Short mmCIF file of C-alpha atoms in Angstrom, two decimals:
data_model
loop_
_atom_site.label_atom_id
_atom_site.label_comp_id
_atom_site.label_asym_id
_atom_site.label_seq_id
_atom_site.Cartn_x
_atom_site.Cartn_y
_atom_site.Cartn_z
CA UNK X 1 -279.75 168.15 -160.03
CA UNK X 2 -279.98 164.39 -160.17
CA UNK X 3 -277.15 163.97 -157.66
CA UNK X 4 -278.83 166.32 -155.21
CA UNK X 5 -282.11 164.41 -155.36
CA UNK X 6 -280.29 161.15 -154.90
CA UNK X 7 -278.44 162.40 -151.84
CA UNK X 8 -281.70 163.67 -150.31
CA UNK X 9 -283.39 160.30 -150.84
CA UNK X 10 -280.54 158.39 -149.16
CA UNK X 11 -280.54 160.79 -146.22
CA UNK X 12 -284.29 160.31 -145.74
CA UNK X 13 -283.98 156.51 -145.81
CA UNK X 14 -281.10 156.56 -143.27
CA UNK X 15 -283.03 158.85 -140.93
CA UNK X 16 -286.07 156.59 -141.06
CA UNK X 17 -284.10 153.44 -140.22
CA UNK X 18 -282.16 155.10 -137.41
CA UNK X 19 -285.33 156.61 -135.96
CA UNK X 20 -287.11 153.26 -135.91
CA UNK X 21 -284.15 151.60 -134.16
CA UNK X 22 -283.94 154.39 -131.59
CA UNK X 23 -287.66 154.21 -130.92
CA UNK X 24 -287.43 150.43 -130.47
CA UNK X 25 -284.64 150.92 -127.91
CA UNK X 26 -286.78 153.33 -125.91
CA UNK X 27 -289.84 151.07 -125.92
CA UNK X 28 -288.04 147.98 -124.52
CA UNK X 29 -288.17 147.89 -120.62
CA UNK X 30 -284.94 147.24 -118.69
CA UNK X 31 -284.29 143.69 -117.46
CA UNK X 32 -284.25 143.50 -113.63
CA UNK X 33 -283.20 140.35 -111.78
CA UNK X 34 -285.30 139.54 -108.71
CA UNK X 35 -283.45 139.44 -105.41
CA UNK X 36 -283.39 136.02 -103.68
CA UNK X 37 -285.70 135.71 -100.66
CA UNK X 38 -284.01 136.56 -97.35
CA UNK X 39 -282.74 133.60 -95.32
CA UNK X 40 -283.56 133.50 -91.57
CA UNK X 41 -280.80 132.16 -89.34
CA UNK X 42 -282.07 131.10 -85.89
CA UNK X 43 -279.58 131.51 -83.11
CA UNK X 44 -278.79 128.24 -81.29
CA UNK X 45 -280.65 127.74 -78.00
CA UNK X 46 -278.26 128.66 -75.20
CA UNK X 47 -279.83 126.70 -72.34
CA UNK X 48 -278.02 126.32 -69.08
CA UNK X 49 -276.49 128.12 -66.14
CA UNK X 50 -276.70 128.11 -62.36
CA UNK X 51 -279.91 127.63 -60.41
CA UNK X 52 -281.01 127.48 -56.79
CA UNK X 53 -283.80 125.40 -55.31
CA UNK X 54 -285.90 124.99 -52.19
CA UNK X 55 -287.99 121.93 -51.29
CA UNK X 56 -290.33 120.54 -48.65
CA UNK X 57 -291.52 116.95 -48.36
CA UNK X 58 -293.65 114.51 -46.47
CA UNK X 59 -291.93 111.17 -45.96
CA UNK X 60 -292.50 107.68 -44.64
CA UNK X 61 -289.55 105.90 -43.01
CA UNK X 62 -289.18 102.13 -42.95
CA UNK X 63 -287.07 100.72 -40.11
CA UNK X 64 -284.78 97.85 -41.08
CA UNK X 65 -284.55 96.36 -37.59
CA UNK X 66 -281.84 96.50 -34.93
CA UNK X 67 -279.63 94.20 -32.87
CA UNK X 68 -278.39 94.60 -29.29
CA UNK X 69 -276.70 92.59 -26.54
CA UNK X 70 -278.05 91.70 -23.10
CA UNK X 71 -275.16 91.08 -20.70
CA UNK X 72 -275.37 88.52 -17.90
CA UNK X 73 -273.04 87.72 -15.00
CA UNK X 74 -271.77 84.65 -16.81
CA UNK X 75 -271.32 84.02 -20.55
CA UNK X 76 -272.67 83.53 -23.09
CA UNK X 77 -274.09 86.97 -23.57
CA UNK X 78 -277.54 87.12 -25.18
CA UNK X 79 -278.05 88.68 -28.58
CA UNK X 80 -281.43 90.27 -29.10
CA UNK X 81 -283.47 92.21 -31.64
CA UNK X 82 -286.73 94.09 -31.75
CA UNK X 83 -289.78 91.89 -32.11
CA UNK X 84 -291.75 94.74 -33.63
CA UNK X 85 -290.69 98.18 -34.82
CA UNK X 86 -292.08 101.09 -36.80
CA UNK X 87 -291.39 104.72 -37.63
CA UNK X 88 -293.98 107.46 -38.01
CA UNK X 89 -294.11 109.77 -41.02
CA UNK X 90 -292.64 113.28 -40.79
CA UNK X 91 -291.74 116.40 -42.75
CA UNK X 92 -288.43 117.68 -44.06
CA UNK X 93 -287.15 120.87 -45.69
CA UNK X 94 -284.15 121.44 -47.90
CA UNK X 95 -282.28 123.66 -50.30
CA UNK X 96 -279.66 123.27 -53.00
CA UNK X 97 -277.61 124.81 -55.77
CA UNK X 98 -277.21 123.32 -59.22
CA UNK X 99 -276.08 123.81 -62.80
CA UNK X 100 -278.12 123.21 -65.96
CA UNK X 101 -275.52 121.81 -68.36
CA UNK X 102 -277.84 121.68 -71.37
CA UNK X 103 -281.51 121.21 -72.15
CA UNK X 104 -281.46 117.56 -71.03
CA UNK X 105 -278.83 117.25 -68.28
CA UNK X 106 -278.31 119.00 -64.94
CA UNK X 107 -276.65 118.39 -61.58
CA UNK X 108 -277.05 119.84 -58.09
CA UNK X 109 -275.98 119.58 -54.46
CA UNK X 110 -278.82 119.36 -51.94
CA UNK X 111 -279.19 119.33 -48.19
CA UNK X 112 -282.39 118.24 -46.42
CA UNK X 113 -283.19 118.27 -42.73
CA UNK X 114 -285.52 115.42 -41.77
CA UNK X 115 -287.51 116.38 -38.71
CA UNK X 116 -288.05 113.86 -35.91
CA UNK X 117 -289.75 110.61 -36.87
CA UNK X 118 -291.11 108.74 -33.84
CA UNK X 119 -290.04 105.16 -33.22
CA UNK X 120 -292.13 102.48 -31.50
CA UNK X 121 -290.95 98.94 -30.83
CA UNK X 122 -291.02 95.97 -28.50
CA UNK X 123 -288.53 93.36 -27.26
CA UNK X 124 -288.86 90.01 -25.54
CA UNK X 125 -286.65 88.86 -22.66
CA UNK X 126 -286.62 87.94 -18.98
CA UNK X 127 -287.53 90.10 -16.02
CA UNK X 128 -286.95 89.68 -12.28
CA UNK X 129 -290.57 90.58 -11.48
CA UNK X 130 -292.52 88.84 -10.07
CA UNK X 131 -289.72 86.23 -9.96
CA UNK X 132 -286.25 85.91 -11.50
CA UNK X 133 -286.10 84.82 -15.14
CA UNK X 134 -289.76 85.54 -15.77
CA UNK X 135 -290.46 85.98 -19.53
CA UNK X 136 -291.61 89.50 -20.26
CA UNK X 137 -292.12 91.93 -23.12
CA UNK X 138 -290.89 95.53 -23.06
CA UNK X 139 -292.07 98.56 -24.97
CA UNK X 140 -289.55 100.93 -26.51
CA UNK X 141 -289.83 104.47 -27.85
CA UNK X 142 -287.46 106.96 -29.41
CA UNK X 143 -287.22 109.12 -32.55
CA UNK X 144 -284.65 109.93 -35.18
CA UNK X 145 -283.80 113.01 -37.22
CA UNK X 146 -281.23 113.35 -40.00
CA UNK X 147 -279.35 115.77 -42.23
CA UNK X 148 -279.20 114.27 -45.72
CA UNK X 149 -276.52 115.65 -48.09
CA UNK X 150 -276.53 114.45 -51.71
CA UNK X 151 -274.78 115.11 -55.02
CA UNK X 152 -277.42 114.52 -57.71
CA UNK X 153 -277.61 114.15 -61.49
CA UNK X 154 -280.80 114.38 -63.55
CA UNK X 155 -281.98 113.68 -67.09
CA UNK X 156 -284.68 116.10 -68.26
CA UNK X 157 -286.54 113.98 -70.81
CA UNK X 158 -288.15 116.83 -72.77
CA UNK X 159 -290.53 119.76 -72.43
CA UNK X 160 -294.17 119.67 -73.52
CA UNK X 161 -296.46 122.65 -72.84
CA UNK X 162 -294.10 123.83 -70.11
CA UNK X 163 -293.94 120.42 -68.35
CA UNK X 164 -290.56 118.63 -68.15
CA UNK X 165 -290.49 115.04 -66.78
CA UNK X 166 -287.17 113.90 -65.30
CA UNK X 167 -285.39 111.01 -63.59
CA UNK X 168 -282.33 111.24 -61.36
CA UNK X 169 -280.02 109.66 -58.82
CA UNK X 170 -277.93 110.93 -55.92
CA UNK X 171 -275.13 109.77 -53.64
CA UNK X 172 -273.81 111.20 -50.39
CA UNK X 173 -274.17 110.87 -46.65
CA UNK X 174 -276.56 111.38 -43.75
CA UNK X 175 -275.88 112.58 -40.25
CA UNK X 176 -278.37 110.58 -38.15
CA UNK X 177 -279.30 111.42 -34.56
CA UNK X 178 -281.35 109.06 -32.41
CA UNK X 179 -283.04 110.46 -29.31
CA UNK X 180 -282.90 108.67 -25.97
CA UNK X 181 -284.42 105.19 -26.14
CA UNK X 182 -287.00 104.66 -23.39
CA UNK X 183 -287.35 100.97 -22.46
CA UNK X 184 -290.18 99.95 -20.14
CA UNK X 185 -290.94 96.47 -18.77
CA UNK X 186 -292.06 94.76 -15.55
CA UNK X 187 -288.81 95.71 -13.84
CA UNK X 188 -289.28 99.45 -14.48
CA UNK X 189 -288.13 102.14 -16.91
CA UNK X 190 -284.67 102.22 -18.46
CA UNK X 191 -283.08 104.88 -20.64
CA UNK X 192 -280.38 104.45 -23.28
CA UNK X 193 -278.58 107.44 -24.72
CA UNK X 194 -279.23 107.68 -28.43
CA UNK X 195 -276.51 107.14 -31.02
CA UNK X 196 -275.47 109.65 -33.68
CA UNK X 197 -273.02 109.87 -36.56
CA UNK X 198 -272.47 109.97 -40.30
CA UNK X 199 -273.64 107.19 -42.61
CA UNK X 200 -273.53 106.47 -46.33
CA UNK X 201 -276.72 107.31 -48.26
CA UNK X 202 -278.06 107.27 -51.80
CA UNK X 203 -281.29 108.25 -53.54
CA UNK X 204 -283.36 107.65 -56.68
CA UNK X 205 -285.94 110.16 -57.87
CA UNK X 206 -288.51 110.89 -60.57
CA UNK X 207 -290.82 113.82 -61.14
CA UNK X 208 -291.72 116.73 -63.36
CA UNK X 209 -291.21 120.48 -63.40
CA UNK X 210 -293.60 123.15 -64.69
CA UNK X 211 -292.76 126.63 -65.93
CA UNK X 212 -294.34 129.27 -63.69
CA UNK X 213 -292.36 132.14 -65.26
CA UNK X 214 -289.48 132.39 -67.71
CA UNK X 215 -287.07 131.64 -64.80
CA UNK X 216 -289.09 129.93 -62.05
CA UNK X 217 -290.15 126.27 -62.15
CA UNK X 218 -292.42 124.29 -59.87
CA UNK X 219 -290.81 120.90 -59.14
CA UNK X 220 -292.95 117.99 -57.89
CA UNK X 221 -291.74 114.41 -57.56
CA UNK X 222 -290.95 111.26 -55.60
CA UNK X 223 -287.63 110.33 -53.99
CA UNK X 224 -286.49 107.07 -52.48
CA UNK X 225 -283.57 107.43 -50.04
CA UNK X 226 -281.61 104.71 -48.28
CA UNK X 227 -279.52 105.47 -45.19
CA UNK X 228 -277.06 102.81 -44.09
CA UNK X 229 -277.16 101.28 -40.63
CA UNK X 230 -275.31 102.57 -37.55
CA UNK X 231 -275.44 102.97 -33.78
CA UNK X 232 -278.98 103.41 -32.46
CA UNK X 233 -278.42 103.54 -28.68
CA UNK X 234 -275.67 103.11 -26.06
CA UNK X 235 -275.13 100.58 -23.30
CA UNK X 236 -277.18 101.06 -20.12
CA UNK X 237 -275.41 100.05 -16.87
CA UNK X 238 -278.64 99.44 -14.94
CA UNK X 239 -280.34 97.10 -17.40
CA UNK X 240 -277.04 95.72 -18.76
CA UNK X 241 -278.41 96.06 -22.29
CA UNK X 242 -276.71 97.66 -25.28
CA UNK X 243 -275.34 99.03 -27.40
CA UNK X 244 -277.86 98.66 -30.22
CA UNK X 245 -277.24 99.04 -33.96
CA UNK X 246 -279.98 99.58 -36.52
CA UNK X 247 -279.81 97.97 -39.96
CA UNK X 248 -280.63 101.12 -41.90
CA UNK X 249 -283.59 103.28 -42.85
CA UNK X 250 -285.53 103.46 -46.12
CA UNK X 251 -287.29 106.75 -46.76
CA UNK X 252 -290.10 107.34 -49.27
CA UNK X 253 -290.64 111.04 -49.97
CA UNK X 254 -293.30 113.08 -51.78
CA UNK X 255 -291.57 116.35 -52.61
CA UNK X 256 -292.48 119.79 -53.88
CA UNK X 257 -290.39 122.90 -54.41
CA UNK X 258 -289.27 125.78 -56.60
CA UNK X 259 -286.21 126.22 -58.84
CA UNK X 260 -284.91 129.62 -59.94
CA UNK X 261 -282.77 129.61 -63.10
CA UNK X 262 -280.10 132.31 -63.42
CA UNK X 263 -279.08 131.26 -66.94
CA UNK X 264 -281.45 130.97 -69.90
CA UNK X 265 -284.23 128.51 -69.11
CA UNK X 266 -286.21 126.41 -71.53
CA UNK X 267 -289.21 128.28 -70.11
CA UNK X 268 -288.01 131.49 -71.82
CA UNK X 269 -289.47 132.29 -75.26
CA UNK X 270 -287.12 131.54 -78.18
CA UNK X 271 -285.00 134.46 -79.45
CA UNK X 272 -286.16 136.44 -82.47
CA UNK X 273 -284.80 134.95 -85.70
CA UNK X 274 -282.03 136.89 -87.37
CA UNK X 275 -282.99 138.13 -90.86
CA UNK X 276 -280.15 139.66 -92.88
CA UNK X 277 -280.72 142.88 -94.80
CA UNK X 278 -281.42 142.23 -98.53
CA UNK X 279 -278.57 143.10 -100.85
CA UNK X 280 -279.08 146.21 -103.02
CA UNK X 281 -280.11 145.69 -106.67
CA UNK X 282 -278.17 147.47 -109.37
CA UNK X 283 -279.43 147.87 -112.97
CA UNK X 284 -277.70 149.22 -115.98
#
């Protein structure tokens, strides 16, 4: 009897302890580790690619002077030059193809046709009217046009609110064509066939572009071009004057045009950032 009561008491105590421990296990919430915040990886900006361009300009040409020879029956022959000379302003139009290497550096090849710029000048010499060896002054007129071909390199300084200032330089050549030179003095009118040919040329430029769309830019700037000297006009058998060689032409241009970017332009919005999927969370 005593043993049975003792066994029942021990069983009751064991059940109470085990039940409390089991209840405590059920009441305690599971421990869950928080997942780390997702990391966004932005894709690198892939600027660059081919582009085409078209430009128009209004330019002022500065004439560097010219020399010529007046032949007489007996030496020495007389060297002469223009006492006054000037060139009128004119328009030009051009096109080109280029490559945007990165966000700050690009190159292109351009060709511009400079429409006729009128020349006015005067020379001093001797006429046979009203008497031989009478001092006289002649008036001269002509015009020049040119095809300017340049290989250019630019530095795009940076882009702010769609505006990108730049500086650049170019080197190449110009095919210059002078029209017939009309010389008029007291002895009458004389005509010299104009010279033509290729010459060395270079250019310096500065300006800014503006994003019109994600691929089209408006380009406005200034360009200084220098064209080396060359033949201006041929020898005339009637006046015994010529040939004449100009000392070169300096051209100051105000330019405007459009550039179309085939590759990704800095005008395009940045790509969406890449956000990796969060890793699944496992609990025991």
